[in-house]
Rosetta silent file (secondary structure, phi, psi, omega in degrees, C-alpha in Angstrom):
SEQUENCE: XXXXXXXXXXXXXXXXXXXXXXXXXXXXXXXXXXXXXXXXXXXXXXXXXXXXXXXXXXXXXXXXXXXXXXXXXXXXXXXXXXXXXXXXXXXXXXXXXXXXXXXXXXXXXXXXXXXXXXXXXXXXXXXXXXXXXXXXXXXXXXXXXXXXXXXXXXXXXXXXXXXXXXXXXXXXXXXXXXXXXXXXXXXXXXXXXXXXXXXXXXXXXXXXXXXXXXXXXXXXXXXXXXXXXXXXXXXXXXXXXXXXXXXXXXXXXXX
SCORE:     score description
SCORE:     0.000 S_00000001
   1 L     0.000  -42.039  179.824   87.412   -6.488  -13.420 S_00000001
   2 H   -59.125  -40.638  179.918   83.673   -6.390  -12.916 S_00000001
   3 H   -63.815  -43.527 -179.936   83.186   -8.597  -15.986 S_00000001
   4 H   -63.410  -41.463  179.966   85.767  -11.094  -14.702 S_00000001
   5 H   -63.648  -39.874 -179.632   84.116  -11.152  -11.274 S_00000001
   6 H   -63.933  -41.100  178.740   80.738  -11.773  -12.866 S_00000001
   7 H   -62.010  -44.602 -179.082   82.107  -14.708  -14.876 S_00000001
   8 H   -63.636  -39.588  179.827   83.624  -16.234  -11.760 S_00000001
   9 H   -63.714  -44.195  178.303   80.349  -15.840   -9.835 S_00000001
  10 H   -62.061  -41.563 -179.872   78.367  -17.530  -12.592 S_00000001
  11 H   -60.544  -44.745 -179.996   80.964  -20.296  -12.716 S_00000001
  12 H   -62.306  -40.764  179.019   80.660  -20.877   -8.946 S_00000001
  13 H   -62.436  -43.036  179.819   76.890  -20.996   -9.212 S_00000001
  14 H   -63.657  -42.346  178.687   77.080  -23.569  -12.029 S_00000001
  15 H   -61.767  -43.778  179.735   79.554  -25.683  -10.076 S_00000001
  16 H   -61.339  -43.371  178.712   77.278  -25.551   -7.017 S_00000001
  17 H   -63.405  -39.198  178.817   74.265  -26.567   -9.090 S_00000001
  18 H   -63.795  -40.840  179.513   76.225  -29.466  -10.601 S_00000001
  19 H   -64.279  -43.641  178.791   77.228  -30.654   -7.136 S_00000001
  20 H   -61.224  -43.543  179.968   73.619  -30.450   -5.931 S_00000001
  21 H   -62.297  -41.542 -179.687   72.434  -32.356   -8.995 S_00000001
  22 H   -64.621  -43.074  178.774   75.076  -35.031   -8.458 S_00000001
  23 H   -63.851  -40.720  178.076   74.138  -35.429   -4.798 S_00000001
  24 H   -61.339  -42.169  179.099   70.461  -35.643   -5.700 S_00000001
  25 H   -62.950  -40.576 -179.755   71.229  -38.365   -8.248 S_00000001
  26 H   -64.157  -43.743  179.321   73.228  -40.298   -5.655 S_00000001
  27 H   -61.613  -42.303  178.773   70.413  -40.053   -3.131 S_00000001
  28 H   -60.645  -42.839 -179.075   67.933  -41.248   -5.760 S_00000001
  29 H   -65.290  -39.888  178.522   70.181  -44.183   -6.640 S_00000001
  30 H   -64.215  -46.289  178.897   70.561  -45.160   -2.986 S_00000001
  31 H   -61.666  -42.067  179.434   66.825  -44.921   -2.421 S_00000001
  32 H   -62.789  -41.356  178.364   66.176  -46.877   -5.594 S_00000001
  33 H   -61.968  -39.518  178.654   68.666  -49.505   -4.482 S_00000001
  34 H   -63.877  -41.950  178.173   66.892  -49.757   -1.148 S_00000001
  35 H   -61.801  -44.561  179.511   63.569  -50.241   -2.894 S_00000001
  36 H   -62.531  -41.835  179.651   65.052  -52.949   -5.096 S_00000001
  37 H   -64.137  -43.700  178.232   66.599  -54.659   -2.097 S_00000001
  38 H   -61.685  -40.648  179.600   63.326  -54.521   -0.201 S_00000001
  39 H   -62.808  -37.693 -178.016   61.529  -55.896   -3.231 S_00000001
  40 H   -70.100  -18.179  179.103   63.985  -58.762   -3.522 S_00000001
  41 L   -89.636   -0.466  179.483   63.194  -59.738    0.091 S_00000001
  42 L   -70.557  130.725 -179.940   59.507  -60.169   -0.633 S_00000001
  43 L   -90.819  142.411 -175.870   58.423  -63.765   -0.049 S_00000001
  44 L  -126.157  147.355  167.904   56.124  -65.404   -2.576 S_00000001
  45 L   -78.169  174.215  177.046   53.846  -68.418   -2.699 S_00000001
  46 E   -86.503  121.378  174.623   54.057  -70.846   -5.609 S_00000001
  47 L   -95.566  -37.084 -178.869   51.904  -69.773   -8.553 S_00000001
  48 E  -151.102  157.125 -178.948   53.300  -72.249  -11.067 S_00000001
  49 E  -115.087  131.640  174.268   55.974  -74.945  -11.097 S_00000001
  50 L   -75.725  103.879 -177.021   58.779  -75.174  -13.630 S_00000001
  51 L  -100.471   12.111 -179.847   58.394  -78.800  -14.682 S_00000001
  52 L    64.285 -124.434 -179.669   60.892  -78.657  -17.530 S_00000001
  53 L   -91.985    3.379 -178.334   59.680  -80.876  -20.358 S_00000001
  54 L   -82.519  110.606 -174.023   57.119  -82.583  -18.139 S_00000001
  55 L   -84.955   79.268 -174.115   53.719  -81.546  -19.478 S_00000001
  56 E  -130.051  146.511  176.759   51.797  -81.683  -16.210 S_00000001
  57 E  -134.904  167.969  176.050   49.172  -79.490  -14.515 S_00000001
  58 E  -127.268  129.707  174.044   47.240  -79.545  -11.249 S_00000001
  59 E   -91.710  138.370  179.018   43.494  -78.977  -10.875 S_00000001
  60 E  -137.892  149.887 -176.358   42.364  -77.348   -7.641 S_00000001
  61 E  -133.174  118.016  175.106   38.984  -76.555   -6.105 S_00000001
  62 E   -83.505  131.611 -179.021   38.410  -74.020   -3.336 S_00000001
  63 E  -122.967  109.866  179.016   35.576  -75.042   -1.018 S_00000001
  64 L  -129.520  -39.990 -176.987   34.107  -72.408    1.261 S_00000001
  65 L  -131.458  123.065  176.322   30.365  -72.159    0.619 S_00000001
  66 L    81.464  155.166 -179.186   28.052  -74.966   -0.373 S_00000001
  67 L  -141.685   12.324 -173.761   28.711  -78.587   -1.272 S_00000001
  68 L   -56.915  -33.728 -173.249   25.963  -79.450   -3.753 S_00000001
  69 L  -103.335    1.171 -175.823   28.369  -80.148   -6.603 S_00000001
  70 H   -61.797  -44.610  178.067   31.253  -81.740   -4.687 S_00000001
  71 H   -60.560  -39.540  178.565   30.037  -85.285   -5.319 S_00000001
  72 H   -65.372  -38.889  176.920   29.654  -84.510   -9.023 S_00000001
  73 H   -62.435  -44.574  179.004   33.203  -83.146   -9.211 S_00000001
  74 H   -60.970  -42.822  179.705   34.513  -86.308   -7.571 S_00000001
  75 H   -61.868  -42.618  179.856   32.562  -88.466  -10.039 S_00000001
  76 H   -64.838  -45.989  179.944   33.968  -86.557  -13.032 S_00000001
  77 H   -61.990  -40.451  178.542   37.539  -86.754  -11.749 S_00000001
  78 H   -66.378  -36.609  178.983   37.140  -90.480  -11.097 S_00000001
  79 H   -58.326  -39.971 -179.153   35.711  -91.012  -14.575 S_00000001
  80 L   -95.574    4.586  179.120   38.916  -89.642  -16.104 S_00000001
  81 L    56.167   48.785 -177.257   41.109  -91.194  -13.390 S_00000001
  82 L  -118.656  134.195  175.143   42.479  -87.790  -12.390 S_00000001
  83 L   -95.963  148.397 -177.505   43.602  -86.699   -8.959 S_00000001
  84 L  -146.500  178.093 -177.948   43.115  -83.101   -7.828 S_00000001
  85 E  -119.437  132.109  175.597   43.365  -80.900   -4.743 S_00000001
  86 E  -108.052  117.832  177.199   40.489  -79.507   -2.677 S_00000001
  87 E   -92.466  113.034 -170.203   41.388  -76.445   -0.594 S_00000001
  88 E  -106.111  136.385  173.051   39.008  -76.497    2.351 S_00000001
  89 L   -87.333  147.041 -175.110   37.928  -73.703    4.690 S_00000001
  90 H   -57.819  -44.520 -178.553   37.459  -74.649    8.337 S_00000001
  91 H   -69.534  -23.057  173.192   33.793  -73.742    8.613 S_00000001
  92 H   -71.299  -43.067  177.987   33.155  -75.811    5.459 S_00000001
  93 H   -59.452  -44.244 -179.982   34.946  -78.762    7.045 S_00000001
  94 H   -61.309  -37.152 -175.120   32.832  -78.384   10.192 S_00000001
  95 H   -83.920  -30.334 -172.927   29.601  -78.357    8.197 S_00000001
  96 L  -124.326   58.458 -177.052   30.442  -81.039    5.626 S_00000001
  97 H   -61.912  -38.645  179.995   32.432  -83.685    7.443 S_00000001
  98 H   -62.910  -38.823  178.668   31.068  -86.493    5.250 S_00000001
  99 H   -67.123  -37.985  176.999   32.204  -84.669    2.113 S_00000001
 100 H   -59.975  -46.424  179.529   35.680  -84.186    3.606 S_00000001
 101 H   -62.981  -39.465 -179.218   35.895  -87.914    4.266 S_00000001
 102 H   -66.042  -40.139  176.740   34.644  -88.690    0.756 S_00000001
 103 H   -58.167  -47.343 -178.598   37.282  -86.444   -0.805 S_00000001
 104 H   -68.866  -42.369 -178.221   40.001  -88.271    1.121 S_00000001
 105 H   -63.008  -26.798  178.772   38.550  -91.738    0.583 S_00000001
 106 L   -88.702    7.749  173.285   38.623  -91.179   -3.178 S_00000001
 107 L    83.701   16.493 -179.456   42.338  -90.424   -3.034 S_00000001
 108 L   -89.475  155.372 -179.291   42.195  -86.678   -3.535 S_00000001
 109 E   -82.182  137.610  175.759   44.570  -84.189   -1.973 S_00000001
 110 E  -112.595  123.161  175.609   43.245  -81.835    0.715 S_00000001
 111 E  -105.810  165.795 -176.891   44.789  -78.394    1.051 S_00000001
 112 E   -98.391  130.143 -179.215   44.255  -75.772    3.741 S_00000001
 113 L  -122.462   23.392  179.656   42.277  -72.620    2.894 S_00000001
 114 L    81.926  165.820 -177.591   42.196  -71.141    6.449 S_00000001
 115 L   -81.848  -44.326 -171.939   39.533  -71.505    9.102 S_00000001
 116 L  -118.354    8.842  177.047   37.422  -68.377    8.565 S_00000001
 117 L    56.422   51.527  179.896   38.348  -67.164    5.064 S_00000001
 118 L   -98.098  169.388  170.780   39.823  -63.879    6.320 S_00000001
 119 L   -76.561  102.213 -169.007   42.337  -61.494    4.759 S_00000001
 120 H   -68.087  -23.980 -179.022   45.366  -63.217    6.226 S_00000001
 121 H   -69.323  -14.371 -179.837   47.752  -60.303    5.683 S_00000001
 122 H   -89.394   -6.356 -174.531   45.859  -58.345    8.345 S_00000001
 123 L   -94.294  153.363  174.446   46.473  -60.974   11.038 S_00000001
 124 L   -89.234  172.262 -169.851   49.306  -61.265   13.527 S_00000001
 125 H   -51.698  -52.801 -174.464   51.412  -64.396   13.976 S_00000001
 126 H   -64.992  -37.138  178.008   49.317  -66.266   16.524 S_00000001
 127 H   -65.947  -38.251  176.577   46.065  -65.587   14.665 S_00000001
 128 H   -61.609  -48.061 -179.047   47.635  -66.847   11.434 S_00000001
 129 H   -60.980  -43.710  179.704   48.793  -70.019   13.167 S_00000001
 130 H   -61.608  -43.439  179.447   45.362  -70.539   14.747 S_00000001
 131 H   -59.463  -41.812 -176.452   43.605  -70.089   11.387 S_00000001
 132 H   -79.486  -45.402 -174.041   45.817  -72.673    9.709 S_00000001
 133 H   -68.932  -30.027  176.765   46.224  -75.181   12.509 S_00000001
 134 H   -57.865  -47.166 -178.958   42.508  -75.467   13.187 S_00000001
 135 H   -67.427  -43.352  178.991   41.989  -76.794    9.667 S_00000001
 136 H   -55.424  -48.258 -176.396   45.092  -79.001    9.788 S_00000001
 137 H   -68.900  -40.184 -178.995   43.969  -80.692   12.990 S_00000001
 138 H   -67.282  -43.451  178.728   40.338  -81.086   11.925 S_00000001
 139 H   -64.647  -41.155  179.502   41.254  -82.559    8.541 S_00000001
 140 H   -64.085  -38.242  177.226   43.783  -84.880   10.152 S_00000001
 141 H   -63.162  -40.764 -177.089   41.149  -86.061   12.644 S_00000001
 142 H   -79.002  -31.356 -170.905   38.668  -86.800    9.849 S_00000001
 143 H  -120.768  -15.929 -176.813   41.038  -88.279    7.292 S_00000001
 144 L    83.393    3.145 -177.792   44.234  -89.264    9.079 S_00000001
 145 L  -131.501  134.392 -179.181   46.275  -86.978    6.864 S_00000001
 146 L   -90.220  133.863  177.608   47.536  -83.466    7.559 S_00000001
 147 L   -60.695  145.092  177.351   47.378  -80.904    4.706 S_00000001
 148 L  -105.350  -34.248 -176.310   50.705  -79.866    3.196 S_00000001
 149 E  -103.074  144.934  179.869   49.690  -76.992    0.899 S_00000001
 150 E  -126.137  133.838  175.027   48.036  -73.739    1.991 S_00000001
 151 L  -120.830  124.779 -178.280   46.174  -71.242   -0.180 S_00000001
 152 L   -73.822  136.510  173.682   45.358  -67.822    1.240 S_00000001
 153 H   -57.076  142.859  178.556   41.775  -66.578    0.843 S_00000001
 154 H    64.485    8.740 -174.878   41.412  -63.873   -1.815 S_00000001
 155 H    65.667   23.131 -172.460   45.013  -64.571   -2.882 S_00000001
 156 L   -96.840  122.599 -178.282   45.982  -62.194   -0.073 S_00000001
 157 L  -152.506  166.596  170.627   49.373  -62.709    1.570 S_00000001
 158 L  -149.827 -179.020 -177.979   52.448  -60.971    2.928 S_00000001
 159 H   -58.487  -40.727 -178.325   55.857  -62.015    4.264 S_00000001
 160 H   -59.464  -42.331  178.858   54.482  -62.703    7.734 S_00000001
 161 H   -64.356  -49.011 -178.244   51.947  -65.176    6.349 S_00000001
 162 H   -59.199  -42.566 -179.412   54.493  -66.967    4.148 S_00000001
 163 H   -62.831  -41.328  179.009   56.932  -67.244    7.052 S_00000001
 164 H   -68.035  -39.477  176.421   54.301  -68.759    9.325 S_00000001
 165 H   -60.602  -46.448  179.319   53.211  -71.238    6.661 S_00000001
 166 H   -61.346  -42.203 -179.930   56.838  -72.282    6.156 S_00000001
 167 H   -65.217  -20.666  175.770   57.371  -72.631    9.904 S_00000001
 168 L   -89.679   11.066 -179.969   54.428  -75.041    9.958 S_00000001
 169 L    60.097   40.330  177.560   56.288  -77.199    7.398 S_00000001
 170 L  -123.553  167.559  177.114   53.761  -76.333    4.711 S_00000001
 171 E  -115.960  126.153  175.371   53.994  -74.757    1.272 S_00000001
 172 E   -79.537  132.475  179.975   52.023  -71.632    0.373 S_00000001
 173 E  -134.959  157.799  172.659   50.527  -71.797   -3.119 S_00000001
 174 L  -123.316 -124.822  178.537   48.280  -69.694   -5.316 S_00000001
 175 L  -157.850  154.783  176.502   47.259  -70.393   -8.914 S_00000001
 176 L  -107.734  -19.266  174.898   48.439  -69.533  -12.401 S_00000001
 177 E  -129.041  116.396  174.271   45.083  -69.950  -14.150 S_00000001
 178 E   -98.423  115.763 -178.705   41.902  -68.573  -12.605 S_00000001
 179 L   -69.865  -15.223 -175.747   38.925  -70.036  -14.450 S_00000001
 180 L    58.477   25.280  178.100   36.742  -67.220  -13.042 S_00000001
 181 H   -60.737  -26.526  179.909   34.035  -69.838  -12.573 S_00000001
 182 H   -67.126  -15.490  176.993   33.009  -67.922   -9.452 S_00000001
 183 H   -87.377    1.073  179.609   31.809  -65.118  -11.724 S_00000001
 184 L    85.357   17.520  179.028   29.236  -67.409  -13.297 S_00000001
 185 L   -58.872  145.994  175.835   31.095  -67.915  -16.597 S_00000001
 186 L   -71.989  164.373 -175.520   29.616  -70.491  -18.948 S_00000001
 187 H   -57.288  -44.858 -178.302   31.431  -73.774  -19.564 S_00000001
 188 H   -68.494  -31.930  176.179   32.861  -72.728  -22.935 S_00000001
 189 H   -66.255  -41.369  177.001   34.067  -69.431  -21.507 S_00000001
 190 H   -63.801  -44.815  178.492   35.899  -71.302  -18.761 S_00000001
 191 H   -58.777  -43.868 -178.845   37.367  -73.688  -21.334 S_00000001
 192 H   -64.248  -33.537  176.373   38.590  -70.796  -23.473 S_00000001
 193 H   -63.879  -42.140  179.085   40.355  -69.241  -20.480 S_00000001
 194 H   -67.762  -43.262  179.529   42.233  -72.491  -19.920 S_00000001
 195 H   -57.969  -39.753 -174.460   43.004  -72.879  -23.617 S_00000001
 196 H   -76.772  -14.690 -172.833   44.486  -69.389  -23.811 S_00000001
 197 H  -122.323  -19.147 -168.566   46.739  -69.840  -20.796 S_00000001
 198 L   -56.264  132.719  179.145   47.608  -73.510  -20.285 S_00000001
 199 L  -151.793  169.279 -179.011   51.299  -74.260  -19.847 S_00000001
 200 L   -59.804  134.685  174.437   53.563  -76.765  -18.133 S_00000001
 201 L    79.636   12.842 -179.781   53.295  -76.736  -14.337 S_00000001
 202 E   -69.945  147.302  169.166   50.105  -74.677  -14.138 S_00000001
 203 E  -111.130  117.863 -172.293   47.883  -74.709  -11.070 S_00000001
 204 E  -103.462  128.361 -175.328   44.296  -74.253  -12.232 S_00000001
 205 E   -99.758  121.892  167.573   41.718  -72.721   -9.897 S_00000001
 206 E  -120.084  173.798  171.357   38.079  -73.828   -9.773 S_00000001
 207 E  -125.011  139.244 -168.866   35.491  -73.503   -7.008 S_00000001
 208 L   -67.028  -19.154 -176.184   33.590  -76.541   -5.810 S_00000001
 209 L  -126.682   24.348  178.779   30.143  -74.959   -5.955 S_00000001
 210 L   -70.894  160.541 -169.438   30.361  -72.520   -8.873 S_00000001
 211 L   -56.534  -43.538 -170.688   27.444  -72.355  -11.271 S_00000001
 212 L  -120.859   23.325 -177.185   28.896  -74.232  -14.237 S_00000001
 213 H   -62.396  -36.525 -177.882   31.773  -76.226  -12.780 S_00000001
 214 H   -71.766  -27.544  175.810   30.163  -79.583  -13.605 S_00000001
 215 H   -80.453  -37.245 -174.881   29.696  -78.571  -17.241 S_00000001
 216 H   -78.503  -36.530 -172.321   33.128  -76.992  -17.616 S_00000001
 217 H   -57.298  -48.206  178.319   35.285  -79.580  -15.857 S_00000001
 218 H   -60.546  -38.525 -179.905   34.906  -82.406  -18.440 S_00000001
 219 H   -63.082  -43.972 -179.870   35.603  -79.971  -21.282 S_00000001
 220 H   -65.324  -45.866 -179.775   38.772  -78.696  -19.577 S_00000001
 221 H   -61.135  -46.539 -177.932   39.998  -82.197  -18.746 S_00000001
 222 H   -64.382  -39.039  177.404   39.384  -83.493  -22.272 S_00000001
 223 H   -61.995  -46.476 -178.006   41.143  -80.501  -23.827 S_00000001
 224 H   -66.390  -41.463  177.834   44.190  -80.960  -21.614 S_00000001
 225 H   -62.597  -44.095 -179.667   44.311  -84.731  -22.198 S_00000001
 226 H   -62.813  -24.912 -179.401   44.013  -84.266  -25.967 S_00000001
 227 L  -100.888   18.817  169.033   46.968  -81.871  -25.814 S_00000001
 228 L    84.823   11.834  179.962   49.211  -84.298  -23.983 S_00000001
 229 L   -82.924  147.173  167.987   48.898  -83.034  -20.422 S_00000001
 230 E  -112.910  172.586 -172.481   48.983  -85.278  -17.377 S_00000001
 231 E  -127.361  141.014  170.985   47.676  -84.397  -13.925 S_00000001
 232 L  -132.062  163.366  169.578   49.063  -84.285  -10.427 S_00000001
 233 L   -73.923  164.325  178.174   47.745  -82.989   -7.142 S_00000001
 234 H   -63.275  -39.309  179.321   49.160  -79.652   -6.013 S_00000001
 235 H   -63.715  -33.308  176.393   51.041  -81.409   -3.206 S_00000001
 236 H   -75.196  -36.025 -173.976   52.641  -83.723   -5.763 S_00000001
 237 H   -69.143  -42.835 -174.357   53.390  -80.923   -8.218 S_00000001
 238 L   -75.030  147.010  174.874   55.317  -78.595   -5.916 S_00000001
 239 L   -75.769  138.753 -177.375   58.932  -79.300   -4.987 S_00000001
 240 L   -89.013  -25.129 -178.649   59.363  -80.078   -1.299 S_00000001
 241 L  -154.963  165.691  177.094   63.027  -79.091   -0.990 S_00000001
 242 L    60.540   50.463 -178.148   65.921  -77.718   -3.007 S_00000001
 243 E  -138.123  163.351  170.439   63.931  -75.074   -4.854 S_00000001
 244 E  -127.189  158.825  175.484   63.753  -71.366   -5.529 S_00000001
 245 E  -123.086  119.995 -175.730   60.741  -69.165   -6.320 S_00000001
 246 L   -81.188 -178.987 -174.010   61.351  -66.387   -8.826 S_00000001
 247 L   -66.439  -13.264  177.450   59.773  -62.922   -8.892 S_00000001
 248 L   -98.071    5.370 -179.584   56.835  -64.267  -10.907 S_00000001
 249 L    79.206   17.298  177.872   56.044  -66.947   -8.358 S_00000001
 250 E   -90.123  125.918 -179.265   57.412  -69.780  -10.507 S_00000001
 251 E   -88.723  128.151 -178.654   59.000  -72.523   -8.447 S_00000001
 252 E  -118.647  138.807  173.627   62.244  -73.941   -9.883 S_00000001
 253 E   -74.812  131.044  177.918   64.155  -77.032   -8.843 S_00000001
 254 L   -67.460  139.936 -178.528   67.711  -76.134   -7.876 S_00000001
 255 L   -90.999    0.000    0.000   70.299  -77.631  -10.207 S_00000001
């Protein structure tokens, strides 16, 4: 009898352990499902655009400090008859109003890069709106045109930022190719970065006052032209309606 009782006790213990294990697995699955659901609700800016068979890219230039090379960039773009987008910070706009006007007068797209170049994910709604709207209004006053695309400083964003940008009838964008020109890379190093990454619908990031931007830009443009690429501004490249953005930040036109 003692042996039988011992077997039954062991059996009960095993059954109890199995139940505990099963419950633990269920809890893990529920938690995992919650994480996946939360992840699926994350809002993203546009990093790249699915252009199908259209071999097109967009060049973009962030302008926050200095303007010495802005005229040279405009001259190079005009030489190749290419339009591009300049993402302007508010304090840059305040300091370089003539350059802002020149960018617009030459037919280039102006994007919004915030007023004070802050980490936008740390701001609350009204501060986000103030940061963006200051630049929108100032650019519109100087050029007659309100920016449509917004790029967050440092590539820093969260759902709150994306929602506020959308509510302002703008599109949040990032980049798919960072030339790293801001690190002082030489022209050929910048070119090689573009060569290794270039694809349809890319948004390419430069900075308007980086050390070697004037040397690198013609090389990048000529490489892309030789390989059959055409150019659009970022505002032209992104879809304005009827689109989705996948988990990699690629914007797709709805079918």
